[in-house]
Coordinates of C-alpha atoms in Angstrom, one line a residue:
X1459 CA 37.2 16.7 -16.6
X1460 CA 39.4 18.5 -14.4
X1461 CA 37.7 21.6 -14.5
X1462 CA 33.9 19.6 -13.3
X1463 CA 35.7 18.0 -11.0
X1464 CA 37.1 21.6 -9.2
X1465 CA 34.0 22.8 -9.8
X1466 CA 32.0 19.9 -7.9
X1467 CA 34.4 20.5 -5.1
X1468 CA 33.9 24.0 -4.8
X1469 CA 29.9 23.6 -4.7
X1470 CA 30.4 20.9 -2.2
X1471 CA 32.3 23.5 -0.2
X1472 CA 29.4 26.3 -0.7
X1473 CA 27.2 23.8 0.5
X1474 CA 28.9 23.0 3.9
X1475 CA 29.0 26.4 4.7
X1476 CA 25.8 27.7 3.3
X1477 CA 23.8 24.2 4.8
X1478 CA 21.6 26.5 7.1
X1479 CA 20.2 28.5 4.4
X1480 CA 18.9 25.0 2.5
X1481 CA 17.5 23.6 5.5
X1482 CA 14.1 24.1 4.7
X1483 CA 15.0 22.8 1.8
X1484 CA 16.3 19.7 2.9
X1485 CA 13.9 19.2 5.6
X1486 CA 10.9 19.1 3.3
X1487 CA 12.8 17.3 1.1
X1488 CA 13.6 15.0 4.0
X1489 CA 10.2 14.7 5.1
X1490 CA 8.3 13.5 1.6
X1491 CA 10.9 10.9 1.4
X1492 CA 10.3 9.5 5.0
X1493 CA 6.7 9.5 4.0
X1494 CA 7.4 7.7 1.2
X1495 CA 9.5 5.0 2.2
X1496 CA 7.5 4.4 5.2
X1497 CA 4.2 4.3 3.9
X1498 CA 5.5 2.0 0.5
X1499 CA 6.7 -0.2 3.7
X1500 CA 3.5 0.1 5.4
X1501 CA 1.1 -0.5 2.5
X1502 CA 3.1 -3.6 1.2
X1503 CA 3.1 -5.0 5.0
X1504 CA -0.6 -4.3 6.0
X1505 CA -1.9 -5.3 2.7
X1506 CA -4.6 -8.2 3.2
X1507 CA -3.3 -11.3 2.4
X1508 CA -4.5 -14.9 1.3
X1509 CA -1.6 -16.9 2.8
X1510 CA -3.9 -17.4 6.0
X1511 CA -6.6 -19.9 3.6
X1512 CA -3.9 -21.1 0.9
X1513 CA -0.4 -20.7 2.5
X1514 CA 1.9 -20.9 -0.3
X1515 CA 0.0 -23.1 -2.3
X1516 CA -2.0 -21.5 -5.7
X1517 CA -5.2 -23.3 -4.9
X1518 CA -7.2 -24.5 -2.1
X1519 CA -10.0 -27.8 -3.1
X1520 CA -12.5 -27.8 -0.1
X1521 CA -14.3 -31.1 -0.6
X1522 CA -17.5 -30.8 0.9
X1523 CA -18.8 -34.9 0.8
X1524 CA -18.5 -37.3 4.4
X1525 CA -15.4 -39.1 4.7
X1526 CA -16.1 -42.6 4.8
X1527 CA -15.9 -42.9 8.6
X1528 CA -19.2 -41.0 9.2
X1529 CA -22.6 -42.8 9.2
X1530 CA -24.2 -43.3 5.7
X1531 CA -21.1 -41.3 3.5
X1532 CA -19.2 -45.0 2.6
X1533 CA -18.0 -45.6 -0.3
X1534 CA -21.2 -47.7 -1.1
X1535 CA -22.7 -44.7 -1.0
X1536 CA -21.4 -43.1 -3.8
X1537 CA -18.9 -41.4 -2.5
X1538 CA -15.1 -42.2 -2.6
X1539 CA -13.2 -42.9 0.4
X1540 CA -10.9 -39.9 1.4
X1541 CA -8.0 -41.8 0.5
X1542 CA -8.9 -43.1 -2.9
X1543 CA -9.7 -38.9 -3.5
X1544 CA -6.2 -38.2 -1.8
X1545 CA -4.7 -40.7 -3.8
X1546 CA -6.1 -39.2 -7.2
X1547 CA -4.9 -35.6 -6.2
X1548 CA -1.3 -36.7 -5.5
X1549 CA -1.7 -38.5 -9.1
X1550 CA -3.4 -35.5 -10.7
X1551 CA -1.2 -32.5 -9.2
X1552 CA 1.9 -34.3 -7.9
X1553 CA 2.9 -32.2 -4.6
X1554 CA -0.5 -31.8 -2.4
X1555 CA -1.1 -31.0 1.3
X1556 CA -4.2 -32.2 2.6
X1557 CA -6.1 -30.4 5.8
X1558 CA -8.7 -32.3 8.1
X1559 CA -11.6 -30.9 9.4
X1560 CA -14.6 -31.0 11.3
X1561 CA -16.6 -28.7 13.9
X1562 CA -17.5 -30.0 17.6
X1563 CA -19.6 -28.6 19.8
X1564 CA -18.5 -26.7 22.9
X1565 CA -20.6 -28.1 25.7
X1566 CA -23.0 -25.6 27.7
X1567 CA -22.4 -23.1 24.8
X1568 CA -23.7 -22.8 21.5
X1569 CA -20.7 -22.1 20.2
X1570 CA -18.7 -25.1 17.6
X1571 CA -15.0 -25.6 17.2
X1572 CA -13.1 -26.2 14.3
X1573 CA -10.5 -29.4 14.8
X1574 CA -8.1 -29.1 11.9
X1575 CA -5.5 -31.9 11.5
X1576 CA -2.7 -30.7 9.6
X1577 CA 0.7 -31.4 9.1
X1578 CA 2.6 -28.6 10.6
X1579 CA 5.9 -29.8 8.2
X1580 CA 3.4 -29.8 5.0
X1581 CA 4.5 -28.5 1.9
X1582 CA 2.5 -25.4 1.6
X1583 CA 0.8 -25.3 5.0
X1584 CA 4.0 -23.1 6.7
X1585 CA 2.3 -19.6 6.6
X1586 CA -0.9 -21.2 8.4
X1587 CA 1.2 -22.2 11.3
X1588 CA 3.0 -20.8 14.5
X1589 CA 3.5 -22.3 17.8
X1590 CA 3.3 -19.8 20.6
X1591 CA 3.8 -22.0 23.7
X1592 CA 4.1 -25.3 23.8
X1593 CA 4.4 -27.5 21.3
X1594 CA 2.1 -29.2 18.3
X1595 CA 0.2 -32.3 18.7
X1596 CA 1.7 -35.7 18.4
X1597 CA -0.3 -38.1 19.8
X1598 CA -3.9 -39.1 18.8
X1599 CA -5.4 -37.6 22.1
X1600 CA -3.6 -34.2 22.0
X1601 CA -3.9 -31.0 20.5
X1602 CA -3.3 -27.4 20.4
X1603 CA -5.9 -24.3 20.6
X1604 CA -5.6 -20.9 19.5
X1605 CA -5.7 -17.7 22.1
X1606 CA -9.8 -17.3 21.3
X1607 CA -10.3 -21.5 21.6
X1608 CA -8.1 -21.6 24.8
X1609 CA -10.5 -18.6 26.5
X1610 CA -13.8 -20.0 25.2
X1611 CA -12.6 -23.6 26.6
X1612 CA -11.1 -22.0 30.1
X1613 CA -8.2 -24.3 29.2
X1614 CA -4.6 -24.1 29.8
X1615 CA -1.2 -26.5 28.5
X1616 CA -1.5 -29.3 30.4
X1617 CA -5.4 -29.5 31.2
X1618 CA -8.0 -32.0 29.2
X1619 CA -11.5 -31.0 28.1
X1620 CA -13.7 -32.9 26.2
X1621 CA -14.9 -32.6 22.7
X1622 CA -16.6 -34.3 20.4
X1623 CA -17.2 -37.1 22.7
X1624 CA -13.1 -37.3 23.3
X1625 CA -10.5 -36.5 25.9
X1626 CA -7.7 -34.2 24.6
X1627 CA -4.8 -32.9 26.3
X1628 CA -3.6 -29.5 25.6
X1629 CA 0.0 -29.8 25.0
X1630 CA 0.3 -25.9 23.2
X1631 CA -1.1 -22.6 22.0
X1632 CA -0.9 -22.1 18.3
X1633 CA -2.2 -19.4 15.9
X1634 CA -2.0 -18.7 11.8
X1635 CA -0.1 -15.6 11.5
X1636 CA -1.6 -15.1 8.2
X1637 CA -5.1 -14.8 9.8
X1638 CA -5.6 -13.8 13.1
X1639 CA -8.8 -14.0 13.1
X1640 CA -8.6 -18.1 12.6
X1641 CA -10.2 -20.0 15.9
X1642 CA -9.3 -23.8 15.7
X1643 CA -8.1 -26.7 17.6
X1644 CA -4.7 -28.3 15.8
X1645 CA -4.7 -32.2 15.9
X1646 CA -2.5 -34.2 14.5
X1647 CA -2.3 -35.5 11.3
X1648 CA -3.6 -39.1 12.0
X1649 CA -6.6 -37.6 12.2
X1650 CA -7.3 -36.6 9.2
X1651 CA -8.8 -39.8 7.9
X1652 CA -11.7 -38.9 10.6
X1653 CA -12.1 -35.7 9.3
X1654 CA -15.6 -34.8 8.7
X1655 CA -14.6 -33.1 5.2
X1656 CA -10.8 -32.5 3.7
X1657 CA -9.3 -29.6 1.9
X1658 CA -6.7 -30.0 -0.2
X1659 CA -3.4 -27.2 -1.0
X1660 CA -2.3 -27.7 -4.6
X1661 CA -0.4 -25.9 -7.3
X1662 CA -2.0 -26.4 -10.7
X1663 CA -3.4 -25.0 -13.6
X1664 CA -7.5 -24.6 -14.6
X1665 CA -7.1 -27.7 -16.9
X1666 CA -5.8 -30.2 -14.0
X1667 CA -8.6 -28.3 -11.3
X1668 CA -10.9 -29.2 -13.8
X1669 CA -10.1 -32.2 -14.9
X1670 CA -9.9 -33.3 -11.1
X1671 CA -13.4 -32.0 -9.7
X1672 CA -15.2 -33.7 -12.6
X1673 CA -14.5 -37.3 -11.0
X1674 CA -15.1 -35.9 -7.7
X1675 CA -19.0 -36.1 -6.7
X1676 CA -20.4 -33.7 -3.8
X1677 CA -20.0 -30.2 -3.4
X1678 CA -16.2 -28.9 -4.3
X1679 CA -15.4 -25.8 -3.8
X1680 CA -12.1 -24.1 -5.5
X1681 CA -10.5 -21.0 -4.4
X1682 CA -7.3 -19.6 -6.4
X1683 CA -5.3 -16.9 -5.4
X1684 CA -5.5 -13.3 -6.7
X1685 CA -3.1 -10.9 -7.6
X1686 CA -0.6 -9.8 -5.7
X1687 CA -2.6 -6.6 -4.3
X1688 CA 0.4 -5.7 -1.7
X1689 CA 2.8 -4.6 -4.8
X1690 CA -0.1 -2.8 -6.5
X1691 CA -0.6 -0.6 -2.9
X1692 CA 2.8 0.2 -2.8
X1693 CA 3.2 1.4 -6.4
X1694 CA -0.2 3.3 -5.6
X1695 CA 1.7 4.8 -2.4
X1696 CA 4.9 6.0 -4.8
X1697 CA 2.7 7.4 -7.1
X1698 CA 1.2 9.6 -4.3
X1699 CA 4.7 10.1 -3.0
X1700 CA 5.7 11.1 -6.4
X1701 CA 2.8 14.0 -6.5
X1702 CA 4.4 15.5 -2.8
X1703 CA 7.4 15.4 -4.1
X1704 CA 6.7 17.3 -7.0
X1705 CA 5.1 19.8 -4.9
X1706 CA 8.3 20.0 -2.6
X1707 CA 10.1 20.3 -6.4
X1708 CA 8.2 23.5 -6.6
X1709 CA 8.7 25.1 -3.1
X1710 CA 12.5 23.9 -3.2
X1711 CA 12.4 25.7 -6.7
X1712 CA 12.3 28.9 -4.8
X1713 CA 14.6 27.9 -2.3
X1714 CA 17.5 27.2 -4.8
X1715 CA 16.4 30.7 -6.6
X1716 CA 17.6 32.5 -3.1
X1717 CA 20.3 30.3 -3.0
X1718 CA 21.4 31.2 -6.2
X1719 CA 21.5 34.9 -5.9
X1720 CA 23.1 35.0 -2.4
X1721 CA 25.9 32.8 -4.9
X1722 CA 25.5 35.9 -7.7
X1723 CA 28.6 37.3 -7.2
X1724 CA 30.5 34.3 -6.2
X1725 CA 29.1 32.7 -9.5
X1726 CA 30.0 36.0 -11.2
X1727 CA 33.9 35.6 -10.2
X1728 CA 33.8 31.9 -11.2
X1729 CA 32.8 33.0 -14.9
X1730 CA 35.1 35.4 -15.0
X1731 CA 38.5 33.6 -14.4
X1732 CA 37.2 31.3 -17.4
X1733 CA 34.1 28.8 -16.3
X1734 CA 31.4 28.3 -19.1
X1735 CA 28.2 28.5 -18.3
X1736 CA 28.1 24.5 -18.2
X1737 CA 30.7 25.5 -15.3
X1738 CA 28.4 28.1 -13.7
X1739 CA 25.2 25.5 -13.9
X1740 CA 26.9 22.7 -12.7
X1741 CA 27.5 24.3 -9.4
X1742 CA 24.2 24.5 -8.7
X1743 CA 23.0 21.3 -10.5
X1744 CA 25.7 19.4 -7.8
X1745 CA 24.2 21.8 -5.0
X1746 CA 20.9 20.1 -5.9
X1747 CA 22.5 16.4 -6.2
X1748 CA 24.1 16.8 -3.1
X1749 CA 20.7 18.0 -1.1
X1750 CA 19.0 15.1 -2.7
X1751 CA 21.2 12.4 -1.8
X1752 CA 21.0 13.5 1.8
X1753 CA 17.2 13.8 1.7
X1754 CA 17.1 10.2 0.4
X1755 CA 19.4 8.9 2.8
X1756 CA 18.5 10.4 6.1
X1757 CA 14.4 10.1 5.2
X1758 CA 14.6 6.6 4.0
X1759 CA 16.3 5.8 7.2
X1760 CA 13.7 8.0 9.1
X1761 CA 10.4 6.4 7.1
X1762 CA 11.5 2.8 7.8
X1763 CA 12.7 3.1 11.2
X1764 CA 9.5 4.9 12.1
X1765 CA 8.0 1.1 10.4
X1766 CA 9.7 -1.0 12.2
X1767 CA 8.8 0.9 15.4
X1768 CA 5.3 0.9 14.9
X1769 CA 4.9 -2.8 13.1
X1770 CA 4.1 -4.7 16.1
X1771 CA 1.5 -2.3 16.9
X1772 CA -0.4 -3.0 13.7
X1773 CA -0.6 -7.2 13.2
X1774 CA -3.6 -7.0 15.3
X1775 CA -5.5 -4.3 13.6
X1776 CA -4.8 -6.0 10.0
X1777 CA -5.4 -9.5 11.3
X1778 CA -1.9 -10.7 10.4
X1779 CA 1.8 -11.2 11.7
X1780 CA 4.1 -8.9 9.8
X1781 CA 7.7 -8.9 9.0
X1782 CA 9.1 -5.5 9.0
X1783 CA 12.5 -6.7 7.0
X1784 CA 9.9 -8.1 4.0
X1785 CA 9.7 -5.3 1.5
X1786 CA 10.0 -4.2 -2.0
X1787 CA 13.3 -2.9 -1.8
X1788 CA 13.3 -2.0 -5.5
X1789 CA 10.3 0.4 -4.7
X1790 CA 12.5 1.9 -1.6
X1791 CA 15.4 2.3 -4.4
X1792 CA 12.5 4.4 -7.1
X1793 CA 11.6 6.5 -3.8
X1794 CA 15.5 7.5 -2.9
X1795 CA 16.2 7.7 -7.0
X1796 CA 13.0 10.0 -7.0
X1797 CA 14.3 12.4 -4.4
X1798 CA 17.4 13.2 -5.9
X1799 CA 15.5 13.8 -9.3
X1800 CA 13.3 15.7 -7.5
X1801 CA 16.2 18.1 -6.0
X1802 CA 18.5 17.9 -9.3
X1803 CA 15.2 19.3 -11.2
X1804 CA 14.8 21.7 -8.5
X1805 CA 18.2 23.4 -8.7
X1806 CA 18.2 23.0 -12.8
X1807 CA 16.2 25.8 -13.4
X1808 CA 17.7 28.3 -11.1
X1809 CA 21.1 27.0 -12.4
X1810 CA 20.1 27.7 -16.1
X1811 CA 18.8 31.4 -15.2
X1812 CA 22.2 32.3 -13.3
X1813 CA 24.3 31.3 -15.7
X1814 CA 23.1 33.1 -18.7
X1815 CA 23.7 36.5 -16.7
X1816 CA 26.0 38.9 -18.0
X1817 CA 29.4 38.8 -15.9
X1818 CA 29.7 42.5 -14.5
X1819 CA 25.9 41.7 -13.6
X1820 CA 26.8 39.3 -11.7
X1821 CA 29.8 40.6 -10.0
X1822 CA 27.8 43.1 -8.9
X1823 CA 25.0 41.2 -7.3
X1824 CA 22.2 42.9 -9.2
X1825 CA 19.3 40.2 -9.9
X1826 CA 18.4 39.4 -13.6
X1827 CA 15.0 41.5 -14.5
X1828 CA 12.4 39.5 -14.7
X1829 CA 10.5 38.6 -18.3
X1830 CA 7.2 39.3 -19.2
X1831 CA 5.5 36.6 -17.8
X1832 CA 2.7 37.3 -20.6
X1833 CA 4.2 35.3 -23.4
X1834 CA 3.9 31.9 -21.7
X1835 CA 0.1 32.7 -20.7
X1836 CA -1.7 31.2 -23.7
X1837 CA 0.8 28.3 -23.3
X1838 CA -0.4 27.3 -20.1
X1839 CA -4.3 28.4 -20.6
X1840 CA -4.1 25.2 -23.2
X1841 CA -2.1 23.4 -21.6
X1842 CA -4.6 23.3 -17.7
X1843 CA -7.5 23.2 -21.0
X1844 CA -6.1 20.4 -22.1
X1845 CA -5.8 18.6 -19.0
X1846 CA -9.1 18.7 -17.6
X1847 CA -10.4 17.8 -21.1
X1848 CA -8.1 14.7 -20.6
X1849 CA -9.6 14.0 -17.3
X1850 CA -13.0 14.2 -18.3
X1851 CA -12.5 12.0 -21.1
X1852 CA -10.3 9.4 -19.5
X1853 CA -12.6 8.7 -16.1
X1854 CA -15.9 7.1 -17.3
X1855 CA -18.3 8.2 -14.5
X1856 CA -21.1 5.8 -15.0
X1857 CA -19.0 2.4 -15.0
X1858 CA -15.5 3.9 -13.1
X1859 CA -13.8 2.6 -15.7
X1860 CA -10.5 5.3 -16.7
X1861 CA -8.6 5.3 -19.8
X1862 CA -4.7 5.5 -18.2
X1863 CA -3.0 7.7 -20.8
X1864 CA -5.6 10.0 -20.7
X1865 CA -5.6 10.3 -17.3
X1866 CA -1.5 10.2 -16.6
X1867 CA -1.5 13.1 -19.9
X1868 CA -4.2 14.9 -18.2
X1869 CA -2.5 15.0 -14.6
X1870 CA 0.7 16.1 -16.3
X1871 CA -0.7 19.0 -18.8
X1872 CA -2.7 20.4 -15.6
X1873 CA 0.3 20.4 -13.2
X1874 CA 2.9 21.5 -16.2
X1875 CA 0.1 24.9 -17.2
X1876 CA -0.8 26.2 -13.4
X1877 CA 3.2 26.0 -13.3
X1878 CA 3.1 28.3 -16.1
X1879 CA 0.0 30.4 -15.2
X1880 CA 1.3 31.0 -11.8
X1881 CA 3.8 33.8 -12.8
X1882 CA 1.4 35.4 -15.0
X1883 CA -0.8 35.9 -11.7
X1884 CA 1.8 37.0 -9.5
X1885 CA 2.4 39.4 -12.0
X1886 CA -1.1 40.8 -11.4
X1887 CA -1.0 41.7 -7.8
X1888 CA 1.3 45.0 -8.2
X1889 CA -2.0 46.2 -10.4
X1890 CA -4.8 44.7 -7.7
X1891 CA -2.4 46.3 -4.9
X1892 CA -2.8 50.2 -5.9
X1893 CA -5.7 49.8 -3.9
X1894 CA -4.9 48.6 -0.8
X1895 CA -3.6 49.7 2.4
X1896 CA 0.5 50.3 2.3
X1897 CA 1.5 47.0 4.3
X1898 CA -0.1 44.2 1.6
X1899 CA 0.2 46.5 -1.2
X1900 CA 3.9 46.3 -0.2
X1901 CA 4.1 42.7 0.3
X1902 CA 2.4 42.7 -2.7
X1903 CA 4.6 44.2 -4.6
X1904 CA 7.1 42.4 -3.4
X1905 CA 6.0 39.4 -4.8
X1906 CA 5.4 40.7 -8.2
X1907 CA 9.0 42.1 -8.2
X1908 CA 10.5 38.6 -7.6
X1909 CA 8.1 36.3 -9.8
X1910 CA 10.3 33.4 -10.3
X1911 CA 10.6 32.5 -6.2
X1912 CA 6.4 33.5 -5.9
X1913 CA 5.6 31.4 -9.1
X1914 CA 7.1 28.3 -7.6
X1915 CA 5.4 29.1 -4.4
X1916 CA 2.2 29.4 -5.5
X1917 CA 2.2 27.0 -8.1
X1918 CA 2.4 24.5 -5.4
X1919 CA 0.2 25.8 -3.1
X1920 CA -2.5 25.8 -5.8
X1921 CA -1.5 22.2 -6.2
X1922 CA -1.7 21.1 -2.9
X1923 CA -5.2 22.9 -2.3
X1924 CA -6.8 21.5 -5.7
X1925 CA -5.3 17.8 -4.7
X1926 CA -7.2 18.5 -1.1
X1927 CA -10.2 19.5 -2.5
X1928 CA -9.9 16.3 -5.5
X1929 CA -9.6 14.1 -2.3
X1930 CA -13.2 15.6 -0.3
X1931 CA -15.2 15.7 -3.6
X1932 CA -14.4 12.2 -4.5
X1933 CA -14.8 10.7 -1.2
X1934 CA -18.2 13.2 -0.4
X1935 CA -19.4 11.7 -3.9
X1936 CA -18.8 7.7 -3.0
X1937 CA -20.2 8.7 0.6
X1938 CA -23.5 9.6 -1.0
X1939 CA -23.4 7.0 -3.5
X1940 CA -23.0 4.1 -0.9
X1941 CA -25.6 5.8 1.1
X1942 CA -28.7 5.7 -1.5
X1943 CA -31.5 3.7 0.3
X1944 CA -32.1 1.9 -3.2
X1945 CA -30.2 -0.5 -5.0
X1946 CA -28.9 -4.0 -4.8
X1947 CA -27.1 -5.3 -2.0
X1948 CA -27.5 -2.9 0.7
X1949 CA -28.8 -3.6 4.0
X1950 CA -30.3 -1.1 6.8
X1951 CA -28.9 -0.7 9.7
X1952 CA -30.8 -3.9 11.8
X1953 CA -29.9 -6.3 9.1
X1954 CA -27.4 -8.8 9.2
X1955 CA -25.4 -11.3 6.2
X1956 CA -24.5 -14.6 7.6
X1957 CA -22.4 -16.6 4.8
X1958 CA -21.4 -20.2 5.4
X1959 CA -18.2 -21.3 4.3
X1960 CA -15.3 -19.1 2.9
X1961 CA -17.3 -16.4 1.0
X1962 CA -14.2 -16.3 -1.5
X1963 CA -15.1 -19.6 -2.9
X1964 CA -17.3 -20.9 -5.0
X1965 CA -20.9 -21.9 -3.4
X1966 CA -20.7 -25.5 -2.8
X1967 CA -23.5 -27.8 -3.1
X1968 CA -25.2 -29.2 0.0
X1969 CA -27.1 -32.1 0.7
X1970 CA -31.0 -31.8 2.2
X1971 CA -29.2 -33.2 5.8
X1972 CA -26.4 -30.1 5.8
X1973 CA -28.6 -27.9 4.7
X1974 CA -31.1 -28.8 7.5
X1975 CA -28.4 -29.0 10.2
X1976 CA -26.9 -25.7 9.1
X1977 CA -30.5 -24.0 9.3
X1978 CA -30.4 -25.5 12.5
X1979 CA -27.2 -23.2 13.9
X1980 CA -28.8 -20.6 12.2
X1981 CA -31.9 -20.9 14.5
X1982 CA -29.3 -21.0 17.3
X1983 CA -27.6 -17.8 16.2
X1984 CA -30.5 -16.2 15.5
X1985 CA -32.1 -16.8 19.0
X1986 CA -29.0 -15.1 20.6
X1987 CA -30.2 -12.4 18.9
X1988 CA -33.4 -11.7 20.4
X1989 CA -35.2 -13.9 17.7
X1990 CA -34.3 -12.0 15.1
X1991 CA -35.8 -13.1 12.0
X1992 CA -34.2 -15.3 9.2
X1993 CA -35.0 -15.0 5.8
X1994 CA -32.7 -17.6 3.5
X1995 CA -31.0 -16.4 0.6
X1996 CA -30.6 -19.0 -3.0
X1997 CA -27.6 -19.0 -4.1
X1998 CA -25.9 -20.2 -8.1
X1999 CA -23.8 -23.4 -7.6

């Protein structure tokens, strides 16, 4: 133990004073793991998010029958009264946050409103709620508007306007920082039991949801939430990070082969007062460690500061509020880990060449000659074989369906035989450069000469160009496949969707007088439109 430990102490000196000479190094080293840390914190952030519709509940129940209140929608009708339904939810799920609402019309405009009542305390209802100025409404004849509301109504905190046949004061300016997109008005929640329709927040399971719309007549509507699609970016954005890094493996490769034999003779006296050759490797192996812990440091401190800088500039792009401090530090920990794997790999090879070379070689600074590069070639030829076959076979065109082991073993055997074929070529251009002028047939053979520093290089330049041209050829080929004329559900470039209601819910059922006073808005839209036509689309309930 004493002996590693002198030894980690010398290479931690050789590193102080040879840091200029692993600067590049370090920097691209540096660089990958700023990219990486910032865009795992920018993925995670600007993923979309359903908190805007369900806050934190599971579930949203958009009931789409009259309360009681409204003309001809009494419980003598056939419908329950909207607290009998509350009333059964609370019974049936226990914890539920119920949300008003109903759509005015904006006078001289034929533009509606949403009023939502809503509890801004409510049990799940938090991420659907922020005051900007003001304050919420209290009071039966107040309410709050969002930025889009308050500049459609010209309206101010303190003015009235009317809607819906009612005076309201304006008493604050409120917004859903889950979904900037959201335009309502915020009453409070008195109102709710004049609501036109009430939605209800809920954490349950399929039984209960089903169990609970089967008493409930009318259109219902259920929407549940989905997976958690900001961790799946994230991971998707260290797996990229994880393919630059393994090209910056194999350009810092290089880097620690020059580093190693401006060390030759320095390495050389170290083995001969007595170090092994765990001794000799170790040296380099910490010279790795140490460049990777400061690349993990200083560019996860670079990535996420450059995120927190430009987070605020984003919410409005992405249509949500974002907190820069909410992140999956356990994926920022895999990116920092990563790095200094990266760099310990880097230096591992070099390390295990230099110390297996004879002492009075290495005192006298004379590079180990390089081995035929020939042996490994029908090693890597099945090996990049292999890995397109795995490819192929793992990535069903027709359905895009993939097979993951195929396509994780495929990626792998391709990257591990270029690695290996890459020497073999450079071991070819001292024969294509008899030919040449002297200049590149010097350069040439200059590369040839020192195979282990060119294989690295070119390994992951041939990696970088075939992950470039991966990238056009799949994007050129869903380009073309979204732009086929035929096939289902695409539109030219004069036609126009309209959806009513939340198009990530179930269709509800209307009755014949929504349906005709819907078609009636439509009519309205449509005539802003320069009469375009409308042609109605059936939907499965």
């Amino acid at each position: 133990m004493a002996a590693r430990r002198a030894v980690v102490r010398w290479a931690w000196r050789l590193f102080r004073r040879e840091w200029r000479q692993q600067l590049l190094v370090l920097v691209l080293l540096t660089l990958a793991v700023a990219v990486a840390s910032g865009g795992t914190a920018a993925l995670y952030s600007t993923a979309p998010i359903e908190d805007g519709a369900l806050g934190h509940a599971q579930q949203r129940i958009d009931l789409g029958g009259k309360a009681p209140t409204e003309p001809g929608a009494g419980a003598g009708a056939g419908n329950p009264s909207s607290a009998e339904t509350i009333a059964s939810a609370e019974a049936t799920f226990g914890t539920v946050e119920v949300i008003g609402l109903s759509t005015v019309a904006v006078p001289g405009s034929v533009t509606r409103v949403e009023l939502r009542a809503q509890d801004p305390d409510g049990p799940y209802g938090a991420p659907m709620l922020a005051v900007l100025a003001g304050r919420y409404p209290r009071a039966a004849d107040e309410l709050a508007v969002t930025e889009d509301v308050a500049d459609l109504l010209d309206v101010t905190i303190g003015d009235t306007v009317e809607l819906g046949d009612a005076r309201w004061t304006v008493v604050g300016h409120v917004e859903n920082p889950a979904d900037l997109d959201d335009r309502f008005a915020l009453v409070p929640p008195s109102r709710i039991e004049q609501a036109e329709r009430i939605s209800l927040l809920v954490d349950a399971d399929p039984e209960q949801i089903d169990a609970f719309i089967r008493g409930i007549p009318g259109g219902v509507a259920v929407g549940d939430r989905g997976e958690d699609t900001a961790t799946t970016a994230a991971v998707v954005t260290l797996g990229m990070s994880t393919v630059v890094l393994l090209l910056v493996c194999l350009i810092a490769a290089a880097g620690f082969v020059v580093v190693a034999q401006r060390r030759l003779r320095q390495l050389g006296m170290l083995a001969a007062i007595g170090a092994t050759e765990k001794h000799v490797r170790l040296v380099m192996v910490a010279n790795g460690v140490v460049v990777g812990v400061v690349a993990a440091v200083v560019g996860t401190a670079l990535g996420l500061g450059s995120w927190i800088v430009l987070a605020g500039h984003v919410e409005e792009a992405i249509g949500h509020r974002v907190d820069p401090g909410d992140l999956p530090w356990w994926l920022v920990a895999a990116g920092m880990v990563l790095a200094v794997l990266t760099a310990t790999a880097a230096a591992w090879w070099p390390a295990r060449t230099v110390a297996r070379i004879p002492v009075v070689q290495a005192l006298s600074a004379r590079p180990p000659r390089p081995r035929p590069a020939h042996r490994m070639l029908v090693l890597a030829v099945v090996l990049v074989v292999a890995g397109f076959a795995g490819l192929a076979t793992g990535i069903d065109s027709s359905d895009g369906s993939a097979r993951p082991v195929l396509v994780v073993g495929g990626v792998l055997a391709t990257v591990l035989g270029m690695l290996l074929l890459s020497p073999a070529t450079v071991s070819l251009l001292p024969v294509v450069a008899r030919r040449l002028p002297l200049a590149p047939r010097l350069a040439l053979r200059d590369l040839g000469r020192n195979q282990a520093r060119s294989g690295a290089a070119v390994a992951a330049i041939s990696l970088g160009l075939g992950i470039a041209v991966s990238v056009v050829v799949i994007a050129s080929a869903a380009d073309a496949t979204s732009r086929q004329d035929a096939g289902p559900g695409n539109l030219a470039d004069d036609q126009l969707v309209l959806s009513i209601g939340n198009p990530r819910y179930v269709v509800p059922e209307r009755t014949a007088a929504e349906v005709e006073r819907m078609g009636s808005r439509v009519d309205e839209l449509a005539g802003t439109l320069g009469d375009a036509a409308v042609v109605p689309l059936d939907s499965a309930i």
